[in-house]
Amino acid sequence: MSDDIQVQSTSKTPALIAREVARRRTFGIISHPDAGKTTLTEKLLLFSGAIQMAGTVKARKSGRHATSDWMEIEKQRGISVASSVMQFEFRDHIINLLDTPGHQDFSEDTYRVLTAVDSGLMVIDAAKGVEAQTIKLLDVCRMRHTPIVTFMNKLDRECRDPLELLDEVESVLKIQCAPVTWPIGMGKNFRGVYHLINDEILLFRAGEESLQGFEVIKGIDNPRLQEMFPMEMDQLRMEVELVHGASHPFSLEDFLAGKQTPVFFGSAINNFGVREILSALVDWAPAPESRDATVRTVQPTEEKFSGFVFKIQANMDPAHRDRIAFLRVCSGRFERGMKVKHLRLNREVKVSSVVTFMASSREQVEEAYAGDIIGLPNHGNMQIGDSFSEGEMLQFTGIPYFAPDFFRQVRIRNPLKIKQLQKGLQQLGEEGAVQVFKPVQGGEVVLGAVGVLQFEVVASRLLNEYGVDAVFEGTSISTARWVSSDDKKALADFEAALGHNVAYDAAGNLAYLATSGVNLRLTQERWPKLTFHATREHA
Ligand code: G4P
């Protein structure tokens, strides 16, 4: 009898995993600050029924971390420092939305979050067009050919000409646009959008908060439309003809290859166009796909569990001093209490306490599949880039660190606190809040960041979480490169010769700290046996 059950359960597992993988969508929002990412996130959750009331996302953001000082910075500056993960259901699909910090100073964290998604939702303020942050983020998506859905937001305001916006996306972001909806008017005269594929018109009503949706009128030639908007309809027909002639029809293949983006117009604050985006993500965006590891490619439907850590966040809950490693599941079925191998440490760990990020709260997760994000509480032994698997040595690749652009030296006011400083910097370095370099010869620790505001966050966290009052000072360093070579002697010579400018980062990788671009170039020329990297992967 028990044999029967055994056979049944194992033979069912592959089908179950395949079904669960197929219904998962994991995406991140790419946008410049103020384009409407927070508003849109909220409306996506509202549509899915994950939250009942608009305003919850913002309230939750400030409420949960109210006593943590670095969140105070976030509140004061009105920026989002930490990424979060939200899981919700829509049309029998499980959607994992990975929020990304919007402020340009926090882009390193944002970059890495993008390595854990399968698709991106690009939000553009239609009055402003393509902005700086969006360009940078799309560059990262391009590295992995991530499919991108585009939402032109704020059509309830005076915007730029829609054709001009598409032109700008194509020329600046180098991605083909396939408009799926087309706006009818804008600002005070915004009437709705025409769905080019479904031949439907979605009528706009400002302030719409209901989940019933908006009125849909079938057919661009419907006489009702002519009656309602005689002026606009003539204009729309002309524009649609132009759009059909001048732009690309939607191609699922090109979208999945990251060459083309379907474009939707709407207004997040009015809930308008949001359902269409969710449908696009469910219908067109890819389910979790295979991922490269050092030894082989891993399929999401494999029975054995595997995954990698793309983000560490310390002290999410100030009362517990916990560190959460955000792990993206790459294959198999994760079950609470299972034993997995932590590859870097070559150690079995029993994962009994896990958190998932349901839109409404942090909850214990019982099971997870490829595409899902799980949070592993730990005391500092997990690092960004770490892989976990059920036995096999599968080290996932492609989780980058980016060479910092800004540097500071750290000094403490109270020398007795040196231990706490070291501990704090080690942890913040592993978490990726800042990059920590220890020069080989003498000198104080050097901190590197992609944006200067990271230093403020670190100073504030050192004080509040580690009791260290640190002073950050300018340095002569202007850029850094990680250094590698097969020639061990060349590396040792390099360390000995340039010890003041050679350092180890928090994960123990060798780096060269250059005083200028010229200095870097000269050093590279003088040490031809070494390779200098602007990004590095896991430890
Ligand atoms: P972000 O997360 O990308 O930084 O943007 P966020 O959603 O916070 O939106 C930035 C501003 O744009 C907010 O106004 C928000 O209300 C507004 N907004 C978002 N979507 C739309 C839209 O469809 N139409 C219009 N007209 N405005 C929109 P704010 O005044 O800066 O903040 P708040 O006081 O409204 O929160």
PDB file of N, CA and C in Angstrom, residues 151-234:
ATOM      1  N   PHE A 151       4.810  50.709 -20.478  1.00  0.00           N
ATOM      2  CA  PHE A 151       3.595  51.442 -20.101  1.00  0.00           C
ATOM      3  C   PHE A 151       3.883  52.933 -20.142  1.00  0.00           C
ATOM      4  N   MET A 152       3.189  53.634 -21.034  1.00  0.00           N
ATOM      5  CA  MET A 152       3.298  55.099 -21.103  1.00  0.00           C
ATOM      6  C   MET A 152       2.263  55.654 -20.131  1.00  0.00           C
ATOM      7  N   ASN A 153       2.752  56.269 -19.076  1.00  0.00           N
ATOM      8  CA  ASN A 153       1.863  56.670 -17.983  1.00  0.00           C
ATOM      9  C   ASN A 153       1.483  58.159 -18.034  1.00  0.00           C
ATOM     10  N   LYS A 154       0.457  58.480 -17.292  1.00  0.00           N
ATOM     11  CA  LYS A 154      -0.005  59.864 -17.056  1.00  0.00           C
ATOM     12  C   LYS A 154      -0.638  60.515 -18.284  1.00  0.00           C
ATOM     13  N   LEU A 155      -1.395  59.702 -19.057  1.00  0.00           N
ATOM     14  CA  LEU A 155      -2.056  60.262 -20.230  1.00  0.00           C
ATOM     15  C   LEU A 155      -3.180  61.230 -19.851  1.00  0.00           C
ATOM     16  N   ASP A 156      -3.535  61.233 -18.554  1.00  0.00           N
ATOM     17  CA  ASP A 156      -4.551  62.185 -18.091  1.00  0.00           C
ATOM     18  C   ASP A 156      -3.960  63.590 -17.984  1.00  0.00           C
ATOM     19  N   ARG A 157      -2.671  63.693 -18.262  1.00  0.00           N
ATOM     20  CA  ARG A 157      -2.022  65.004 -18.293  1.00  0.00           C
ATOM     21  C   ARG A 157      -1.611  65.332 -19.720  1.00  0.00           C
ATOM     22  N   GLU A 158      -1.234  66.581 -19.939  1.00  0.00           N
ATOM     23  CA  GLU A 158      -0.698  66.927 -21.251  1.00  0.00           C
ATOM     24  C   GLU A 158       0.609  66.167 -21.441  1.00  0.00           C
ATOM     25  N   CYS A 159       0.712  65.422 -22.521  1.00  0.00           N
ATOM     26  CA  CYS A 159       1.899  64.599 -22.742  1.00  0.00           C
ATOM     27  C   CYS A 159       2.562  64.964 -24.056  1.00  0.00           C
ATOM     28  N   ARG A 160       3.636  64.263 -24.319  1.00  0.00           N
ATOM     29  CA  ARG A 160       4.268  64.437 -25.618  1.00  0.00           C
ATOM     30  C   ARG A 160       3.523  63.613 -26.656  1.00  0.00           C
ATOM     31  N   ASP A 161       3.724  63.971 -27.902  1.00  0.00           N
ATOM     32  CA  ASP A 161       3.064  63.274 -28.988  1.00  0.00           C
ATOM     33  C   ASP A 161       3.407  61.774 -28.932  1.00  0.00           C
ATOM     34  N   PRO A 162       2.387  60.896 -28.974  1.00  0.00           N
ATOM     35  CA  PRO A 162       2.650  59.453 -28.816  1.00  0.00           C
ATOM     36  C   PRO A 162       3.642  58.886 -29.840  1.00  0.00           C
ATOM     37  N   LEU A 163       3.533  59.339 -31.077  1.00  0.00           N
ATOM     38  CA  LEU A 163       4.468  58.817 -32.091  1.00  0.00           C
ATOM     39  C   LEU A 163       5.903  59.227 -31.782  1.00  0.00           C
ATOM     40  N   GLU A 164       6.013  60.449 -31.284  1.00  0.00           N
ATOM     41  CA  GLU A 164       7.335  60.956 -30.918  1.00  0.00           C
ATOM     42  C   GLU A 164       7.914  60.135 -29.754  1.00  0.00           C
ATOM     43  N   LEU A 165       7.036  59.753 -28.819  1.00  0.00           N
ATOM     44  CA  LEU A 165       7.485  58.927 -27.682  1.00  0.00           C
ATOM     45  C   LEU A 165       8.021  57.582 -28.171  1.00  0.00           C
ATOM     46  N   LEU A 166       7.293  56.977 -29.096  1.00  0.00           N
ATOM     47  CA  LEU A 166       7.746  55.683 -29.629  1.00  0.00           C
ATOM     48  C   LEU A 166       9.086  55.835 -30.332  1.00  0.00           C
ATOM     49  N   ASP A 167       9.195  56.918 -31.096  1.00  0.00           N
ATOM     50  CA  ASP A 167      10.457  57.196 -31.800  1.00  0.00           C
ATOM     51  C   ASP A 167      11.616  57.296 -30.820  1.00  0.00           C
ATOM     52  N   GLU A 168      11.338  57.984 -29.709  1.00  0.00           N
ATOM     53  CA  GLU A 168      12.394  58.190 -28.718  1.00  0.00           C
ATOM     54  C   GLU A 168      12.811  56.849 -28.089  1.00  0.00           C
ATOM     55  N   VAL A 169      11.829  56.020 -27.751  1.00  0.00           N
ATOM     56  CA  VAL A 169      12.154  54.708 -27.176  1.00  0.00           C
ATOM     57  C   VAL A 169      13.011  53.918 -28.171  1.00  0.00           C
ATOM     58  N   GLU A 170      12.604  53.955 -29.428  1.00  0.00           N
ATOM     59  CA  GLU A 170      13.347  53.178 -30.432  1.00  0.00           C
ATOM     60  C   GLU A 170      14.767  53.686 -30.610  1.00  0.00           C
ATOM     61  N   SER A 171      14.919  55.019 -30.677  1.00  0.00           N
ATOM     62  CA  SER A 171      16.264  55.523 -30.971  1.00  0.00           C
ATOM     63  C   SER A 171      17.158  55.549 -29.738  1.00  0.00           C
ATOM     64  N   VAL A 172      16.605  55.889 -28.571  1.00  0.00           N
ATOM     65  CA  VAL A 172      17.455  55.988 -27.375  1.00  0.00           C
ATOM     66  C   VAL A 172      17.684  54.615 -26.738  1.00  0.00           C
ATOM     67  N   LEU A 173      16.625  53.825 -26.652  1.00  0.00           N
ATOM     68  CA  LEU A 173      16.759  52.541 -25.949  1.00  0.00           C
ATOM     69  C   LEU A 173      17.061  51.383 -26.903  1.00  0.00           C
ATOM     70  N   LYS A 174      17.050  51.678 -28.166  1.00  0.00           N
ATOM     71  CA  LYS A 174      17.400  50.671 -29.177  1.00  0.00           C
ATOM     72  C   LYS A 174      16.546  49.411 -29.054  1.00  0.00           C
ATOM     73  N   ILE A 175      15.257  49.633 -28.922  1.00  0.00           N
ATOM     74  CA  ILE A 175      14.331  48.498 -28.897  1.00  0.00           C
ATOM     75  C   ILE A 175      13.115  48.881 -29.745  1.00  0.00           C
ATOM     76  N   GLN A 176      12.687  47.945 -30.577  1.00  0.00           N
ATOM     77  CA  GLN A 176      11.550  48.199 -31.447  1.00  0.00           C
ATOM     78  C   GLN A 176      10.259  48.342 -30.640  1.00  0.00           C
ATOM     79  N   CYS A 177       9.392  49.273 -31.056  1.00  0.00           N
ATOM     80  CA  CYS A 177       8.110  49.436 -30.348  1.00  0.00           C
ATOM     81  C   CYS A 177       6.970  48.840 -31.169  1.00  0.00           C
ATOM     82  N   ALA A 178       6.102  48.108 -30.487  1.00  0.00           N
ATOM     83  CA  ALA A 178       4.886  47.620 -31.130  1.00  0.00           C
ATOM     84  C   ALA A 178       3.711  48.121 -30.296  1.00  0.00           C
ATOM     85  N   PRO A 179       3.106  49.266 -30.694  1.00  0.00           N
ATOM     86  CA  PRO A 179       1.983  49.766 -29.892  1.00  0.00           C
ATOM     87  C   PRO A 179       0.837  48.754 -29.881  1.00  0.00           C
ATOM     88  N   VAL A 180       0.321  48.486 -28.689  1.00  0.00           N
ATOM     89  CA  VAL A 180      -0.804  47.556 -28.564  1.00  0.00           C
ATOM     90  C   VAL A 180      -2.072  48.355 -28.289  1.00  0.00           C
ATOM     91  N   THR A 181      -1.929  49.406 -27.470  1.00  0.00           N
ATOM     92  CA  THR A 181      -3.053  50.327 -27.334  1.00  0.00           C
ATOM     93  C   THR A 181      -2.597  51.691 -27.834  1.00  0.00           C
ATOM     94  N   TRP A 182      -3.574  52.504 -28.242  1.00  0.00           N
ATOM     95  CA  TRP A 182      -3.244  53.827 -28.766  1.00  0.00           C
ATOM     96  C   TRP A 182      -4.150  54.861 -28.101  1.00  0.00           C
ATOM     97  N   PRO A 183      -3.575  55.970 -27.593  1.00  0.00           N
ATOM     98  CA  PRO A 183      -4.398  56.918 -26.841  1.00  0.00           C
ATOM     99  C   PRO A 183      -5.333  57.736 -27.729  1.00  0.00           C
ATOM    100  N   ILE A 184      -6.492  58.012 -27.185  1.00  0.00           N
ATOM    101  CA  ILE A 184      -7.418  58.914 -27.870  1.00  0.00           C
ATOM    102  C   ILE A 184      -7.394  60.209 -27.072  1.00  0.00           C
ATOM    103  N   GLY A 185      -6.700  61.186 -27.585  1.00  0.00           N
ATOM    104  CA  GLY A 185      -6.535  62.460 -26.889  1.00  0.00           C
ATOM    105  C   GLY A 185      -5.602  62.317 -25.703  1.00  0.00           C
ATOM    106  N   MET A 186      -5.478  63.388 -24.957  1.00  0.00           N
ATOM    107  CA  MET A 186      -4.649  63.368 -23.736  1.00  0.00           C
ATOM    108  C   MET A 186      -5.070  64.519 -22.835  1.00  0.00           C
ATOM    109  N   GLY A 187      -4.553  64.507 -21.594  1.00  0.00           N
ATOM    110  CA  GLY A 187      -4.878  65.581 -20.653  1.00  0.00           C
ATOM    111  C   GLY A 187      -6.366  65.656 -20.411  1.00  0.00           C
ATOM    112  N   LYS A 188      -6.908  66.876 -20.462  1.00  0.00           N
ATOM    113  CA  LYS A 188      -8.352  67.060 -20.225  1.00  0.00           C
ATOM    114  C   LYS A 188      -9.173  66.342 -21.290  1.00  0.00           C
ATOM    115  N   ASN A 189      -8.603  66.179 -22.465  1.00  0.00           N
ATOM    116  CA  ASN A 189      -9.342  65.531 -23.557  1.00  0.00           C
ATOM    117  C   ASN A 189      -9.001  64.058 -23.730  1.00  0.00           C
ATOM    118  N   PHE A 190      -8.497  63.435 -22.681  1.00  0.00           N
ATOM    119  CA  PHE A 190      -8.173  62.009 -22.777  1.00  0.00           C
ATOM    120  C   PHE A 190      -9.472  61.208 -22.738  1.00  0.00           C
ATOM    121  N   ARG A 191      -9.753  60.494 -23.831  1.00  0.00           N
ATOM    122  CA  ARG A 191     -11.030  59.754 -23.931  1.00  0.00           C
ATOM    123  C   ARG A 191     -10.879  58.269 -23.663  1.00  0.00           C
ATOM    124  N   GLY A 192      -9.662  57.764 -23.843  1.00  0.00           N
ATOM    125  CA  GLY A 192      -9.468  56.331 -23.659  1.00  0.00           C
ATOM    126  C   GLY A 192      -8.375  55.820 -24.580  1.00  0.00           C
ATOM    127  N   VAL A 193      -8.350  54.494 -24.753  1.00  0.00           N
ATOM    128  CA  VAL A 193      -7.354  53.931 -25.668  1.00  0.00           C
ATOM    129  C   VAL A 193      -8.032  52.975 -26.643  1.00  0.00           C
ATOM    130  N   TYR A 194      -7.416  52.865 -27.807  1.00  0.00           N
ATOM    131  CA  TYR A 194      -7.884  51.919 -28.809  1.00  0.00           C
ATOM    132  C   TYR A 194      -6.942  50.721 -28.785  1.00  0.00           C
ATOM    133  N   HIS A 195      -7.504  49.527 -28.603  1.00  0.00           N
ATOM    134  CA  HIS A 195      -6.690  48.317 -28.583  1.00  0.00           C
ATOM    135  C   HIS A 195      -6.497  47.856 -30.025  1.00  0.00           C
ATOM    136  N   LEU A 196      -5.285  48.006 -30.520  1.00  0.00           N
ATOM    137  CA  LEU A 196      -5.028  47.763 -31.948  1.00  0.00           C
ATOM    138  C   LEU A 196      -5.193  46.297 -32.340  1.00  0.00           C
ATOM    139  N   ILE A 197      -4.958  45.394 -31.399  1.00  0.00           N
ATOM    140  CA  ILE A 197      -5.075  43.972 -31.748  1.00  0.00           C
ATOM    141  C   ILE A 197      -6.520  43.502 -31.617  1.00  0.00           C
ATOM    142  N   ASN A 198      -7.184  43.912 -30.539  1.00  0.00           N
ATOM    143  CA  ASN A 198      -8.560  43.444 -30.290  1.00  0.00           C
ATOM    144  C   ASN A 198      -9.623  44.283 -30.988  1.00  0.00           C
ATOM    145  N   ASP A 199      -9.224  45.386 -31.607  1.00  0.00           N
ATOM    146  CA  ASP A 199     -10.160  46.329 -32.227  1.00  0.00           C
ATOM    147  C   ASP A 199     -11.273  46.718 -31.234  1.00  0.00           C
ATOM    148  N   GLU A 200     -10.824  47.227 -30.082  1.00  0.00           N
ATOM    149  CA  GLU A 200     -11.768  47.647 -29.027  1.00  0.00           C
ATOM    150  C   GLU A 200     -11.351  49.008 -28.500  1.00  0.00           C
ATOM    151  N   ILE A 201     -12.362  49.735 -28.059  1.00  0.00           N
ATOM    152  CA  ILE A 201     -12.028  51.005 -27.421  1.00  0.00           C
ATOM    153  C   ILE A 201     -12.387  50.937 -25.941  1.00  0.00           C
ATOM    154  N   LEU A 202     -11.427  51.326 -25.139  1.00  0.00           N
ATOM    155  CA  LEU A 202     -11.606  51.308 -23.685  1.00  0.00           C
ATOM    156  C   LEU A 202     -11.838  52.755 -23.280  1.00  0.00           C
ATOM    157  N   LEU A 203     -13.024  53.035 -22.736  1.00  0.00           N
ATOM    158  CA  LEU A 203     -13.346  54.428 -22.433  1.00  0.00           C
ATOM    159  C   LEU A 203     -12.783  54.850 -21.086  1.00  0.00           C
ATOM    160  N   PHE A 204     -12.185  56.017 -21.061  1.00  0.00           N
ATOM    161  CA  PHE A 204     -11.548  56.524 -19.847  1.00  0.00           C
ATOM    162  C   PHE A 204     -12.541  57.298 -18.984  1.00  0.00           C
ATOM    163  N   ARG A 205     -12.469  57.037 -17.697  1.00  0.00           N
ATOM    164  CA  ARG A 205     -13.192  57.876 -16.731  1.00  0.00           C
ATOM    165  C   ARG A 205     -12.205  58.220 -15.629  1.00  0.00           C
ATOM    166  N   ALA A 206     -12.042  59.498 -15.360  1.00  0.00           N
ATOM    167  CA  ALA A 206     -11.077  59.916 -14.335  1.00  0.00           C
ATOM    168  C   ALA A 206     -11.543  59.464 -12.961  1.00  0.00           C
ATOM    169  N   GLY A 207     -10.596  59.173 -12.106  1.00  0.00           N
ATOM    170  CA  GLY A 207     -10.914  58.834 -10.719  1.00  0.00           C
ATOM    171  C   GLY A 207     -11.518  57.455 -10.557  1.00  0.00           C
ATOM    172  N   GLU A 208     -11.479  56.658 -11.614  1.00  0.00           N
ATOM    173  CA  GLU A 208     -12.061  55.311 -11.544  1.00  0.00           C
ATOM    174  C   GLU A 208     -11.293  54.451 -10.540  1.00  0.00           C
ATOM    175  N   GLU A 209     -11.977  53.950  -9.542  1.00  0.00           N
ATOM    176  CA  GLU A 209     -11.307  53.103  -8.562  1.00  0.00           C
ATOM    177  C   GLU A 209     -11.915  51.709  -8.519  1.00  0.00           C
ATOM    178  N   SER A 210     -13.010  51.545  -9.247  1.00  0.00           N
ATOM    179  CA  SER A 210     -13.710  50.261  -9.125  1.00  0.00           C
ATOM    180  C   SER A 210     -12.973  49.177  -9.884  1.00  0.00           C
ATOM    181  N   LEU A 211     -13.197  47.936  -9.464  1.00  0.00           N
ATOM    182  CA  LEU A 211     -12.552  46.826 -10.145  1.00  0.00           C
ATOM    183  C   LEU A 211     -13.422  46.309 -11.287  1.00  0.00           C
ATOM    184  N   GLN A 212     -14.575  46.940 -11.455  1.00  0.00           N
ATOM    185  CA  GLN A 212     -15.482  46.496 -12.518  1.00  0.00           C
ATOM    186  C   GLN A 212     -14.865  46.778 -13.885  1.00  0.00           C
ATOM    187  N   GLY A 213     -13.957  47.718 -13.892  1.00  0.00           N
ATOM    188  CA  GLY A 213     -13.302  48.030 -15.155  1.00  0.00           C
ATOM    189  C   GLY A 213     -13.995  49.160 -15.883  1.00  0.00           C
ATOM    190  N   PHE A 214     -13.510  49.400 -17.065  1.00  0.00           N
ATOM    191  CA  PHE A 214     -14.007  50.530 -17.847  1.00  0.00           C
ATOM    192  C   PHE A 214     -14.863  50.007 -18.991  1.00  0.00           C
ATOM    193  N   GLU A 215     -15.696  50.890 -19.502  1.00  0.00           N
ATOM    194  CA  GLU A 215     -16.575  50.465 -20.597  1.00  0.00           C
ATOM    195  C   GLU A 215     -15.748  50.175 -21.855  1.00  0.00           C
ATOM    196  N   VAL A 216     -16.109  49.070 -22.494  1.00  0.00           N
ATOM    197  CA  VAL A 216     -15.397  48.678 -23.711  1.00  0.00           C
ATOM    198  C   VAL A 216     -16.369  48.750 -24.881  1.00  0.00           C
ATOM    199  N   ILE A 217     -15.964  49.409 -25.955  1.00  0.00           N
ATOM    200  CA  ILE A 217     -16.813  49.444 -27.152  1.00  0.00           C
ATOM    201  C   ILE A 217     -16.073  48.727 -28.272  1.00  0.00           C
ATOM    202  N   LYS A 218     -16.748  47.762 -28.827  1.00  0.00           N
ATOM    203  CA  LYS A 218     -16.103  46.912 -29.840  1.00  0.00           C
ATOM    204  C   LYS A 218     -16.108  47.625 -31.201  1.00  0.00           C
ATOM    205  N   GLY A 219     -14.991  47.607 -31.880  1.00  0.00           N
ATOM    206  CA  GLY A 219     -14.933  48.079 -33.267  1.00  0.00           C
ATOM    207  C   GLY A 219     -14.720  49.571 -33.396  1.00  0.00           C
ATOM    208  N   ILE A 220     -13.684  49.944 -34.122  1.00  0.00           N
ATOM    209  CA  ILE A 220     -13.363  51.368 -34.286  1.00  0.00           C
ATOM    210  C   ILE A 220     -14.446  52.077 -35.108  1.00  0.00           C
ATOM    211  N   ASP A 221     -15.205  51.300 -35.911  1.00  0.00           N
ATOM    212  CA  ASP A 221     -16.243  51.918 -36.744  1.00  0.00           C
ATOM    213  C   ASP A 221     -17.622  51.887 -36.094  1.00  0.00           C
ATOM    214  N   ASN A 222     -17.670  51.507 -34.841  1.00  0.00           N
ATOM    215  CA  ASN A 222     -18.943  51.464 -34.121  1.00  0.00           C
ATOM    216  C   ASN A 222     -19.606  52.853 -34.138  1.00  0.00           C
ATOM    217  N   PRO A 223     -20.867  52.944 -34.627  1.00  0.00           N
ATOM    218  CA  PRO A 223     -21.526  54.259 -34.742  1.00  0.00           C
ATOM    219  C   PRO A 223     -21.642  54.989 -33.405  1.00  0.00           C
ATOM    220  N   ARG A 224     -21.698  54.224 -32.321  1.00  0.00           N
ATOM    221  CA  ARG A 224     -21.801  54.865 -30.994  1.00  0.00           C
ATOM    222  C   ARG A 224     -20.616  55.772 -30.711  1.00  0.00           C
ATOM    223  N   LEU A 225     -19.479  55.304 -31.143  1.00  0.00           N
ATOM    224  CA  LEU A 225     -18.259  56.076 -30.921  1.00  0.00           C
ATOM    225  C   LEU A 225     -18.315  57.381 -31.706  1.00  0.00           C
ATOM    226  N   GLN A 226     -18.803  57.265 -32.935  1.00  0.00           N
ATOM    227  CA  GLN A 226     -18.895  58.444 -33.791  1.00  0.00           C
ATOM    228  C   GLN A 226     -19.798  59.488 -33.146  1.00  0.00           C
ATOM    229  N   GLU A 227     -20.882  58.980 -32.539  1.00  0.00           N
ATOM    230  CA  GLU A 227     -21.815  59.894 -31.857  1.00  0.00           C
ATOM    231  C   GLU A 227     -21.161  60.553 -30.652  1.00  0.00           C
ATOM    232  N   MET A 228     -20.446  59.714 -29.882  1.00  0.00           N
ATOM    233  CA  MET A 228     -19.865  60.224 -28.630  1.00  0.00           C
ATOM    234  C   MET A 228     -18.718  61.190 -28.880  1.00  0.00           C
ATOM    235  N   PHE A 229     -17.842  60.803 -29.763  1.00  0.00           N
ATOM    236  CA  PHE A 229     -16.634  61.620 -29.994  1.00  0.00           C
ATOM    237  C   PHE A 229     -16.395  61.864 -31.477  1.00  0.00           C
ATOM    238  N   PRO A 230     -17.246  62.654 -32.129  1.00  0.00           N
ATOM    239  CA  PRO A 230     -17.103  62.821 -33.585  1.00  0.00           C
ATOM    240  C   PRO A 230     -15.719  63.345 -33.979  1.00  0.00           C
ATOM    241  N   MET A 231     -15.242  64.324 -33.230  1.00  0.00           N
ATOM    242  CA  MET A 231     -13.946  64.938 -33.562  1.00  0.00           C
ATOM    243  C   MET A 231     -12.806  63.942 -33.371  1.00  0.00           C
ATOM    244  N   GLU A 232     -12.795  63.360 -32.162  1.00  0.00           N
ATOM    245  CA  GLU A 232     -11.681  62.482 -31.791  1.00  0.00           C
ATOM    246  C   GLU A 232     -11.593  61.245 -32.688  1.00  0.00           C
ATOM    247  N   MET A 233     -12.762  60.727 -33.100  1.00  0.00           N
ATOM    248  CA  MET A 233     -12.730  59.482 -33.868  1.00  0.00           C
ATOM    249  C   MET A 233     -12.083  59.681 -35.237  1.00  0.00           C
ATOM    250  N   ASP A 234     -12.353  60.821 -35.854  1.00  0.00           N
ATOM    251  CA  ASP A 234     -11.712  61.087 -37.152  1.00  0.00           C
ATOM    252  C   ASP A 234     -10.201  61.126 -36.981  1.00  0.00           C
TER     253      ASP A 234
END
